[in-house]
Coordinates of C-alpha atoms and ligand atoms in Angstrom, one line a residue:
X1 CA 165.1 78.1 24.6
X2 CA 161.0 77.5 24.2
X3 CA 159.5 80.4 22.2
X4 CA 155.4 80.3 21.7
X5 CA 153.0 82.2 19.6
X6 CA 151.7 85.3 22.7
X7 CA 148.5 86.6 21.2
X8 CA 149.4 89.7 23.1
X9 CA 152.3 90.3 21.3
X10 CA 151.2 88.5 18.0
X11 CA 154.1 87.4 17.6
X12 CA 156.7 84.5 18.8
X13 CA 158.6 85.0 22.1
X14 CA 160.6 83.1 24.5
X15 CA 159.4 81.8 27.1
X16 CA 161.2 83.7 30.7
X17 CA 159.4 82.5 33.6
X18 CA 158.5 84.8 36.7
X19 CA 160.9 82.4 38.9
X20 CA 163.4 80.4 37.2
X21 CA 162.4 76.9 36.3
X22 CA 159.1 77.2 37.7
X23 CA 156.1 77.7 35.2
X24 CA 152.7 79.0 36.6
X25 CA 149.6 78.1 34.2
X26 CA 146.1 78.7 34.0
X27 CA 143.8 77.0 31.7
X28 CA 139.8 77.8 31.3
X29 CA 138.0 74.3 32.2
X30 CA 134.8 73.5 31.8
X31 CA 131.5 74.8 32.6
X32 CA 129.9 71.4 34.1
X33 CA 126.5 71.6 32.8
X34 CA 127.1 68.7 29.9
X35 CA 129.9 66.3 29.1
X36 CA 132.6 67.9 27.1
X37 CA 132.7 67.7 23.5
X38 CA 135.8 66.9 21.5
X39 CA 136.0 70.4 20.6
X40 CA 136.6 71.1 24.2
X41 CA 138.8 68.3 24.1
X42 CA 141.1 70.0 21.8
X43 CA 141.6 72.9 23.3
X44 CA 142.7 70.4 26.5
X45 CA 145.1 68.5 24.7
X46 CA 146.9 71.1 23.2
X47 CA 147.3 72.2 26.9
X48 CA 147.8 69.0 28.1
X49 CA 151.0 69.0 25.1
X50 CA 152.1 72.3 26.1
X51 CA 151.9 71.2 30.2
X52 CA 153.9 68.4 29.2
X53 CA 156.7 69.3 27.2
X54 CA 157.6 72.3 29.6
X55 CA 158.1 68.9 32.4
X56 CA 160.3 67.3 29.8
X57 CA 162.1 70.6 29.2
X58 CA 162.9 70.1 33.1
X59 CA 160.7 73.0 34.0
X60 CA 158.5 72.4 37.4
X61 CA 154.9 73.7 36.2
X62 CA 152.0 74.9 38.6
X63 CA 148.8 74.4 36.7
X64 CA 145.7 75.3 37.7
X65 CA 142.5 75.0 35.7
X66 CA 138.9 76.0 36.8
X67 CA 135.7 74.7 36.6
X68 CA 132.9 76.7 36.8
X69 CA 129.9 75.7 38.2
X70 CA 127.6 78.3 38.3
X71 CA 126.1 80.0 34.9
X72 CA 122.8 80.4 33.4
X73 CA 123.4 76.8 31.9
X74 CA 124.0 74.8 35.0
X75 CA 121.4 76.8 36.8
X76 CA 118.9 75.9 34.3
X77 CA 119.7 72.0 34.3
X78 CA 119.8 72.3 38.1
X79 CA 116.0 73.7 38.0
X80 CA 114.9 71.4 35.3
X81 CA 115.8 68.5 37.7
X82 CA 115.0 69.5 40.7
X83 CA 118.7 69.3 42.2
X84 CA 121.0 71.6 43.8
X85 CA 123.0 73.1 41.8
X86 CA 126.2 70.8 43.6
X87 CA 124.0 67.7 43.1
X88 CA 123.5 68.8 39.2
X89 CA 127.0 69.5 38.5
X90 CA 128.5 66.5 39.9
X91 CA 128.2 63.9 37.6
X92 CA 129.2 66.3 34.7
X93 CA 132.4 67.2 36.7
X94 CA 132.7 63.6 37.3
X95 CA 132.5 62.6 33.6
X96 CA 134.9 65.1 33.0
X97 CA 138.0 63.1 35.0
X98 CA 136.9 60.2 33.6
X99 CA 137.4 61.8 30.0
X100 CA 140.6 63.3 31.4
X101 CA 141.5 60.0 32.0
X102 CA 140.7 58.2 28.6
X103 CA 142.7 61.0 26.8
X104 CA 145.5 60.5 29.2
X105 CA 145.5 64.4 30.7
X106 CA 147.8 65.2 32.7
X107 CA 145.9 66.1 36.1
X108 CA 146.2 70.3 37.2
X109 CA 147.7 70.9 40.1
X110 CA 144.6 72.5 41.5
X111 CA 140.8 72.2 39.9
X112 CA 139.6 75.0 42.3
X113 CA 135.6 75.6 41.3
X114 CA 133.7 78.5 41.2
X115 CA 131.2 77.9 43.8
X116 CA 133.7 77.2 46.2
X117 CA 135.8 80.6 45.6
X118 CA 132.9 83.1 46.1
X119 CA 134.8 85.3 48.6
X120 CA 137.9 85.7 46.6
X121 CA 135.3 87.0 43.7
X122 CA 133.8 89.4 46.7
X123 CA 137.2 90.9 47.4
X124 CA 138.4 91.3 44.1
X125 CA 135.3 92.8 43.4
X126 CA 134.7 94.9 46.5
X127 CA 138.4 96.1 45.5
X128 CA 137.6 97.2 41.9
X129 CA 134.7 99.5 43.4
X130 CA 137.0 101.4 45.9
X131 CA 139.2 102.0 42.7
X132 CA 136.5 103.2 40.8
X133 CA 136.5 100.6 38.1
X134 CA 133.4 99.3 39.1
X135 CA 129.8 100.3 40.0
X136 CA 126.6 99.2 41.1
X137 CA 123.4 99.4 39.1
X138 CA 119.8 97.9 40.2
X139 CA 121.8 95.4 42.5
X140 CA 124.0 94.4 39.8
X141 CA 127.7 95.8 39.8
X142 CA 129.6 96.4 36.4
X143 CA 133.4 96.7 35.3
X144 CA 133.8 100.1 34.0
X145 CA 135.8 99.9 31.0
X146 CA 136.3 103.4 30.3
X147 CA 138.7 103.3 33.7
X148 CA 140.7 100.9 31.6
X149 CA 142.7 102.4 28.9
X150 CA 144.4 99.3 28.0
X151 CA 141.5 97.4 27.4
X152 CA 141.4 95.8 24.1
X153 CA 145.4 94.9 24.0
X154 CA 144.5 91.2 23.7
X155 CA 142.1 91.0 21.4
X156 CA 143.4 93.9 19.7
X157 CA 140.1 95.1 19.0
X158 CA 139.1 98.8 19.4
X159 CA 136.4 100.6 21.2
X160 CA 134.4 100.9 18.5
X161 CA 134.6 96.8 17.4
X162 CA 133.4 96.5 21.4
X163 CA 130.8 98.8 21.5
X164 CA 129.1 96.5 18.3
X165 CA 130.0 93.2 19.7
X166 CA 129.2 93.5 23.3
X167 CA 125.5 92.5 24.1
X168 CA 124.3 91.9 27.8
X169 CA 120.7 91.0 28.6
X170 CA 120.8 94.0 30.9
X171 CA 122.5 96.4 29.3
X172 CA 120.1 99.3 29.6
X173 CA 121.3 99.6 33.6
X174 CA 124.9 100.2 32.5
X175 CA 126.8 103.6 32.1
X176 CA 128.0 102.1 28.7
X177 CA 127.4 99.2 26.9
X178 CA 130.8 98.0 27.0
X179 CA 130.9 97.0 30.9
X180 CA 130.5 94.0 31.9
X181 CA 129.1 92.6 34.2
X182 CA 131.3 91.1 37.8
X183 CA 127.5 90.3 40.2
X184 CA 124.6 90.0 38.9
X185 CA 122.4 90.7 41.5
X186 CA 119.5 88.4 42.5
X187 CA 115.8 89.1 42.1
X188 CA 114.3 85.8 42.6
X189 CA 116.4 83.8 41.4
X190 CA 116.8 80.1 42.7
X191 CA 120.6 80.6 43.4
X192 CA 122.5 83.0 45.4
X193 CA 125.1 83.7 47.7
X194 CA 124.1 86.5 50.5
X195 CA 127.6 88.9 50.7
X196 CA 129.0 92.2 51.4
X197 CA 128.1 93.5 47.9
X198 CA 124.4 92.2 48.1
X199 CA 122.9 88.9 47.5
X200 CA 123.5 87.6 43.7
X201 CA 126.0 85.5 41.7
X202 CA 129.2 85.7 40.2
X203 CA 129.0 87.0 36.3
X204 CA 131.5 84.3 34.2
X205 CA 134.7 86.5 33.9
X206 CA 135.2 86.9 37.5
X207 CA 135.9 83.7 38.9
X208 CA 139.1 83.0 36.6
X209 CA 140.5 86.5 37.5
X210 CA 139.8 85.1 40.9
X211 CA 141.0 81.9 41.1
X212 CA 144.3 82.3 39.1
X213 CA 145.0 85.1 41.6
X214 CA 144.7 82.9 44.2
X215 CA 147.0 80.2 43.1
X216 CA 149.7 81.5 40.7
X217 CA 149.8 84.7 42.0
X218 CA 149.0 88.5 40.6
X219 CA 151.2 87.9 38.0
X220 CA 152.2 84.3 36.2
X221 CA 153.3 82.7 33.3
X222 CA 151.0 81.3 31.0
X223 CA 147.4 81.3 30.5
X224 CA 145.3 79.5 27.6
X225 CA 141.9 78.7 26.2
X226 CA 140.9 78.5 22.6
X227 CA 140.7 81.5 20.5
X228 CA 137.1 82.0 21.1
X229 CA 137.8 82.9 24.4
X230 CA 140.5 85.8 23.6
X231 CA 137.4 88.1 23.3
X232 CA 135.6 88.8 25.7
X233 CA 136.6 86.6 28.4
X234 CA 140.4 86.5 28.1
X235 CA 140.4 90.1 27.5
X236 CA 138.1 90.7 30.8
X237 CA 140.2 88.6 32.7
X238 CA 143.0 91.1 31.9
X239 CA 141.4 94.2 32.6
X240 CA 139.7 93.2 36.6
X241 CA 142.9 91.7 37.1
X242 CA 145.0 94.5 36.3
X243 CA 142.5 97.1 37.6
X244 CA 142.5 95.6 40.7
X245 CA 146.3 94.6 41.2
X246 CA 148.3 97.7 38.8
X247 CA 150.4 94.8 37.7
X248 CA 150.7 92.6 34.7
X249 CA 148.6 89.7 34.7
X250 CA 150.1 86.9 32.5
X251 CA 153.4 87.3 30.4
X252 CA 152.1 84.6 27.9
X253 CA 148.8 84.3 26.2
X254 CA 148.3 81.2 24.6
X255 CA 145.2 80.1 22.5
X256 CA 143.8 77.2 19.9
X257 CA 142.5 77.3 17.0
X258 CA 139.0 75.3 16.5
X259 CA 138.0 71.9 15.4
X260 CA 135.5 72.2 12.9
X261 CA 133.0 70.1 11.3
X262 CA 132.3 71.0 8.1
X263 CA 134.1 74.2 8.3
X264 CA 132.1 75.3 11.1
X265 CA 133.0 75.3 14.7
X266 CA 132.6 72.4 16.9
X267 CA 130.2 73.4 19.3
X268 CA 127.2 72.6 21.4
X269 CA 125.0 75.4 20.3
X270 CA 125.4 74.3 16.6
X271 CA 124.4 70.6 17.5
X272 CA 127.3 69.4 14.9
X273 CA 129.4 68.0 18.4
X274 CA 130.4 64.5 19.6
X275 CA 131.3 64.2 23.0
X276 CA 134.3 61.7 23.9
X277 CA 131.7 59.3 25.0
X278 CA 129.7 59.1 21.7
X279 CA 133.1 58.0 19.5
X280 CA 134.2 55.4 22.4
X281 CA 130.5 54.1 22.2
X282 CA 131.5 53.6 18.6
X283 CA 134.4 51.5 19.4
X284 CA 137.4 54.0 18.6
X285 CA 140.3 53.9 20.5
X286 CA 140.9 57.2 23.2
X287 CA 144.4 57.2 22.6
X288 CA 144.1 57.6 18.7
X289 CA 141.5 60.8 19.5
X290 CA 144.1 62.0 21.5
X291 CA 146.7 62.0 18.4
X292 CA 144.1 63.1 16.4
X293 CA 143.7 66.2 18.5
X294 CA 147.6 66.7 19.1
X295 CA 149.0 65.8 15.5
X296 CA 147.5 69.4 13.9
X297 CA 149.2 72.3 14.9
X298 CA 147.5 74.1 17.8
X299 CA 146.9 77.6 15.9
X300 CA 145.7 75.7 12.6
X301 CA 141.6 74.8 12.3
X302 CA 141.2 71.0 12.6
X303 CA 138.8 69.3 10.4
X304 CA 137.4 66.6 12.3
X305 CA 136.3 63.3 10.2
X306 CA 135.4 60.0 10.9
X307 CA 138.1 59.0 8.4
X308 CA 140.8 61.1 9.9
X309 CA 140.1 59.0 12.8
X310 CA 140.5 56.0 11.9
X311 CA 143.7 57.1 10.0
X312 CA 145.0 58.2 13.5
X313 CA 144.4 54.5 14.6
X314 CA 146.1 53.3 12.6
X315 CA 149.1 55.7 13.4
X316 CA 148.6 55.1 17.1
X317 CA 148.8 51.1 16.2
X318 CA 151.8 51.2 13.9
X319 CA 153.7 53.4 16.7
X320 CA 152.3 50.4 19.1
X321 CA 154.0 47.4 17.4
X322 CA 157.1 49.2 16.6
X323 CA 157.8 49.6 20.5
X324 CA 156.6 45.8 21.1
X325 CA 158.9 44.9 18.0
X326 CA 161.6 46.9 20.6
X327 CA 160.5 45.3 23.3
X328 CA 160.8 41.5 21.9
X329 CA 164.5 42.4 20.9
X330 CA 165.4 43.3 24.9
X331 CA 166.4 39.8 25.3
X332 CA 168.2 39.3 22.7
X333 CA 171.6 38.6 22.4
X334 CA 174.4 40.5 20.5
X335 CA 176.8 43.2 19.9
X336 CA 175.8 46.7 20.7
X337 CA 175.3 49.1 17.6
X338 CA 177.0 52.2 17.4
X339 CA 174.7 53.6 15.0
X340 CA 171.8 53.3 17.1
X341 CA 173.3 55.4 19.7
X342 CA 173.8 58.7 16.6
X343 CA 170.3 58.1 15.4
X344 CA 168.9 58.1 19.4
X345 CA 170.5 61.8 19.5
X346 CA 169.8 62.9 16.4
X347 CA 165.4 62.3 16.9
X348 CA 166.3 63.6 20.8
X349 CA 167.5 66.7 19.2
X350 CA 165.1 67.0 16.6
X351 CA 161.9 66.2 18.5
X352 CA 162.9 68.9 21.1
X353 CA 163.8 71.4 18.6
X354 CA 160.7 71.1 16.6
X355 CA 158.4 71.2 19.7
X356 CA 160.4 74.2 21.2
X357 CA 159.2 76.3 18.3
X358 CA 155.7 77.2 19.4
X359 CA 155.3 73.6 20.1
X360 CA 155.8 72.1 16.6
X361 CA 153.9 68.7 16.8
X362 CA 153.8 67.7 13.1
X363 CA 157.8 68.1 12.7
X364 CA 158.6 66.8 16.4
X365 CA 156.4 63.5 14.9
X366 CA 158.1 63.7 12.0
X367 CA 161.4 62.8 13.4
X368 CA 159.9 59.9 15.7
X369 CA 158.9 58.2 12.4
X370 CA 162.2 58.7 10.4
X371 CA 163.5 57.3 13.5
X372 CA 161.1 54.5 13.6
X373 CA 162.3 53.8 10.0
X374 CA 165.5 53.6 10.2
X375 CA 165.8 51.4 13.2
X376 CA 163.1 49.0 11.3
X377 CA 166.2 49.0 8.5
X378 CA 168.2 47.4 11.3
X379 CA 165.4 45.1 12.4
X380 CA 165.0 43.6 8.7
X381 CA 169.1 43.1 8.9
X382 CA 168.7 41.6 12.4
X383 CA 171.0 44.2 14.0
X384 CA 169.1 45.2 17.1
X385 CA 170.5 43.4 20.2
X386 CA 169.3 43.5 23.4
X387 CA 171.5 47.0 24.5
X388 CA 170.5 48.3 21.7
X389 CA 166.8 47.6 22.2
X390 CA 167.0 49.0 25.9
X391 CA 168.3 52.4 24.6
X392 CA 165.5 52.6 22.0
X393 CA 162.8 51.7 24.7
X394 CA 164.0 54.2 27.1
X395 CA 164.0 57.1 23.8
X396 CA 160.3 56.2 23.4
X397 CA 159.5 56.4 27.3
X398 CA 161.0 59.8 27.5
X399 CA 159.1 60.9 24.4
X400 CA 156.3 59.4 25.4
X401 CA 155.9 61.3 28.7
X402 CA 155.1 64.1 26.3
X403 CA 153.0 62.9 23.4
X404 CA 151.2 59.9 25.6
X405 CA 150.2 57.8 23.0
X406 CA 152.3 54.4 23.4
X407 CA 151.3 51.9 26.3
X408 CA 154.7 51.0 27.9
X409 CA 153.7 48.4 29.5
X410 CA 153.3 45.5 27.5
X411 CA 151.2 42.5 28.8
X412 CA 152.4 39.2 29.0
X413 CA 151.0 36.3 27.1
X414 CA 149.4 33.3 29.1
X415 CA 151.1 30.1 29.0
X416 CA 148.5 28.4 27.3
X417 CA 148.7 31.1 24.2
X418 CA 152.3 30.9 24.3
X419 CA 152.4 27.5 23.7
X420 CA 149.9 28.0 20.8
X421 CA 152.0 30.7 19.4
X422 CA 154.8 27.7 19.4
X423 CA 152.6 25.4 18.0
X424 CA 151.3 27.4 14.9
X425 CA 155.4 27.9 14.8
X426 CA 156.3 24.1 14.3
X427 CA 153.2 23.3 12.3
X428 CA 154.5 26.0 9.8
X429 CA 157.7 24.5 9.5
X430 CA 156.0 20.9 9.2
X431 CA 154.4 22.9 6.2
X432 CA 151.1 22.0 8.1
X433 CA 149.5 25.3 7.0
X434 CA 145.7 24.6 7.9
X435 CA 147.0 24.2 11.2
X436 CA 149.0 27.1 11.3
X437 CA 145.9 29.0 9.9
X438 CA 143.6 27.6 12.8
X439 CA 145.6 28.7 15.5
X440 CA 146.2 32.4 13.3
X441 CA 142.3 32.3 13.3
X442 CA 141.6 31.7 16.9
X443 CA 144.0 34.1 18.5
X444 CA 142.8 37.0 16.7
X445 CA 139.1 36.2 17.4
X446 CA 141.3 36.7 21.0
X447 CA 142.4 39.6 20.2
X448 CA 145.8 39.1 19.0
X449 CA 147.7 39.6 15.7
X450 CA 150.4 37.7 14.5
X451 CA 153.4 38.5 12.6
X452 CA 155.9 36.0 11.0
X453 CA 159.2 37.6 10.6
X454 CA 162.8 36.0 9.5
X455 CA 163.1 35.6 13.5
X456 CA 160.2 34.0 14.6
X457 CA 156.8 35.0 14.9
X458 CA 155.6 38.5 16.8
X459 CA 152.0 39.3 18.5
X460 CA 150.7 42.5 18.9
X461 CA 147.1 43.5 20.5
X462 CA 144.1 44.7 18.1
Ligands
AMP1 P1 133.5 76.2 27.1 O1 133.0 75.1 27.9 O2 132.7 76.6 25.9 O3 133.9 77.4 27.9 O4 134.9 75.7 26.4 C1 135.9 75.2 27.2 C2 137.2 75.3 26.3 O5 137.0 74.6 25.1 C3 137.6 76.7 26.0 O6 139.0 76.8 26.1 C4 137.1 76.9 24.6 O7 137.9 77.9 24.0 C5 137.4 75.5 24.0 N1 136.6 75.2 22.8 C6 135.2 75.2 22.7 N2 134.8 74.8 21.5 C7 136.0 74.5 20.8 C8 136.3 74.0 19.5 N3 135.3 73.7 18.6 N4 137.6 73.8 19.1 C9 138.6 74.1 20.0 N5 138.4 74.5 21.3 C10 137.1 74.7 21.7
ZN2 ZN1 138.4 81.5 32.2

């Protein structure tokens, strides 16, 4: 049983999918106007987490998530360089696999984008008018919230915490300040698309309402974003879908808390970001940003520090040399260990318990290191064979399809640093210590640490 935190229903539920074994997910992606930030980044691998666990939970999952590529900001950047706006958004939506890449994030099943889905907007659109829950002013055509009477049940403000916090550039041409806006219609602007309900653009909302539609259905599983987008974009999504459809939209509303620097949101408006690229540009390692970004519970604020990240390397490292300590045991003879078998089952058990509660990171890590330290115990007593070694190994794999953070496969050595690993080997025993200390020396201006153990000496990789 998965339960998870539904901002709907504020409260913890399990999760019971529309068609059994089969989760259907929608995540808000990017708008492709700049490179992401690792703000943005947490809110992805938190969905990245969640994608992945439901996999290892045996469920078959149907992601899709969006990228938009039309707005007021990539319109602008496609104007101030003199592209189109596919030319201008291209190498941000480029950067953006490549940073899915670094971070190790599990690719959607579909990355439909918004310029390429402007018919589906039309017909959803068009539909809402013939139900009367939208209308057309100066060109432009609004949502009508007052046709909605749910509206509100997601962010669970009321109509009078709308009416304050809703403010559109062109809100005198609405019956209500409230509506939003589904077309804005086009004056002069450089962009448009000429359709049934006039020439314009798509407002933001829209196109996820759209686009989920399409691909999971009228009504799916999960949907997530971080918490900034419960209100209003979550909560519009809601109310055109379910205008338009008289069915529920999504059973499960998940949503991240923020990383803050400071104390204050991450974000590019405040200028207090760094995207992905500016901390690999300072040498950090992706796969420690990753567990920096996983290892705080998704609904708590995450204080983001240099410091913390450098702590997180050295997490990500330690976790590292553990499995290639593992992985130098698989050839070694012996007896096969009981022991190792209870302690296998028992951080199984625990890591899928703890991430089955509303996806329960710190404890689920928790049990990885206990494990970790209680099969080192049997290291330092030379008790792990080879069969025990090959269970442990294939433990960390399967975790490891969730949390992403060890490299399974470990590189061989050349010959001619083997050989040099021998040699430092028999010129310690010879007591020839400057030697030993040469060849110590060398290999890690290559890159490689040593470590001298009761059986022989390890490597790992910097
Ligand atoms: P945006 O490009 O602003 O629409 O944001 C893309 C995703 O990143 C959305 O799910 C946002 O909720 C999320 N997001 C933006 N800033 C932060 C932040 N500082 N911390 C966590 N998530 C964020
Ligand atoms: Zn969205």
């Amino acid at each position: 049983m998965i339960v998870v935190f539904n901002t709907l229903s504020r409260k913890k539920e399990q999760i019971i999918p529309v068609q059994d074994k089969q989760i259907k997910m929608y995540t808000c992606g990017p708008t492709v106007y700049d490179y992401a930030h690792i703000g943005n980044f947490r809110a992805y691998v938190f969905e990245d987490i969640l994608h992945r666990f439901l996999e290892y939970a045996g469920y078959h999952v149907i992601r899709v998530m969006n990228i938009t590529d039309v707005d007021d900001k990539t319109i602008a950047g496609a104007v101030r360089e003199n592209l189109s706006l596919n030319q201008y958004t291209q190498k941000y939506i480029d950067g953006f696999f490549q940073d899915m890449e670094s971070l190790k994030l599990k690719k959607a099943t579909y990355f439909p984008r918004a310029t390429q889905h402007i018919p589906e907007m039309v017909e959803l659109i068009k539909k809402l008018l013939a139900k009367g829950h939208a209308y057309e002013k100066a060109g432009s055509i609004y949502f009508r919230i007052s046709s909605f009477p749910d509206y509100g049940k997601l962010s669970h403000y009321n109509f009078e915490q709308i009416l304050s916090s809703q403010t559109d550039e062109d809100e005198y041409e609405k019956e209500q300040a409230q509506d939003f806006v589904l077309w804005k219609g086009s004056k002069d602007e450089p962009f448009f698309w000429e359709t049934d309900i006039g020439k314009g653009r798509p407002g933001w909302h829209i196109e996820c309402s759209a686009m989920s539609m399409k691909y999971l259905g009228e009504t799916f599983d999960i949907h997530t974003g971080g918490i900034d987008n419960i209100f209003p974009h979550h909560e519009n999504e809601i109310a055109q879908s379910e205008a338009a459809t008289g069915k529920k939209f999504v059973n499960y509303w998940l949503h991240c808390a923020h990383l803050l620097v400071n104390g204050e949101k991450m974000s590019k408006s405040k200028g207090n970001f760094y995207t992905l690229r500016d901390l690999l540009g300072k040498g950090y390692n992706p796969i420690a940003i990753r567990y920096l970004l996983m290892t705080t519970h998704y609904r708590d604020p995450l204080n983001f520090t240099e410091k913390s990240l450098r702590q997180a390397e050295n997490t990500v490292s330690h976790l590292q040399a553990f499995y290639q300590r593992v992985c130098f045991a698989l050839k070694k003879p012996g007896m096969e260990n009981k022991e190792i078998e209870i302690f296998i089952d028992s951080a199984s058990k625990g890591f899928y318990d703890a991430m089955s509660d509303d996806l329960n990171i710190s404890a689920a890590m928790s049990e990885i290191f206990k494990f970790i330290s209680n099969i080192n115990d049997f290291f330092e007593k030379d008790m792990i064979s080879a069969m025990d070694a090959k269970k442990i190994t294939k433990f960390l794999k399967k975790v490891n399809e969730v949390i992403e953070i060890i490299e399974p496969d470990i590189e061989e050595l050349s010959e001619d640093k083997i050989s040099l690993i021998k040699e430092r080997e028999k010129a310690r025993k010879e007591k020839d210590f400057k030697k030993a200390d040469e060849i110590r020396s060398y290999l890690s201006t290559q890159g490689i640490l040593l470590e001298d153990t009761k059986y022989g000496t390890r490597w790992i990789r910097k």
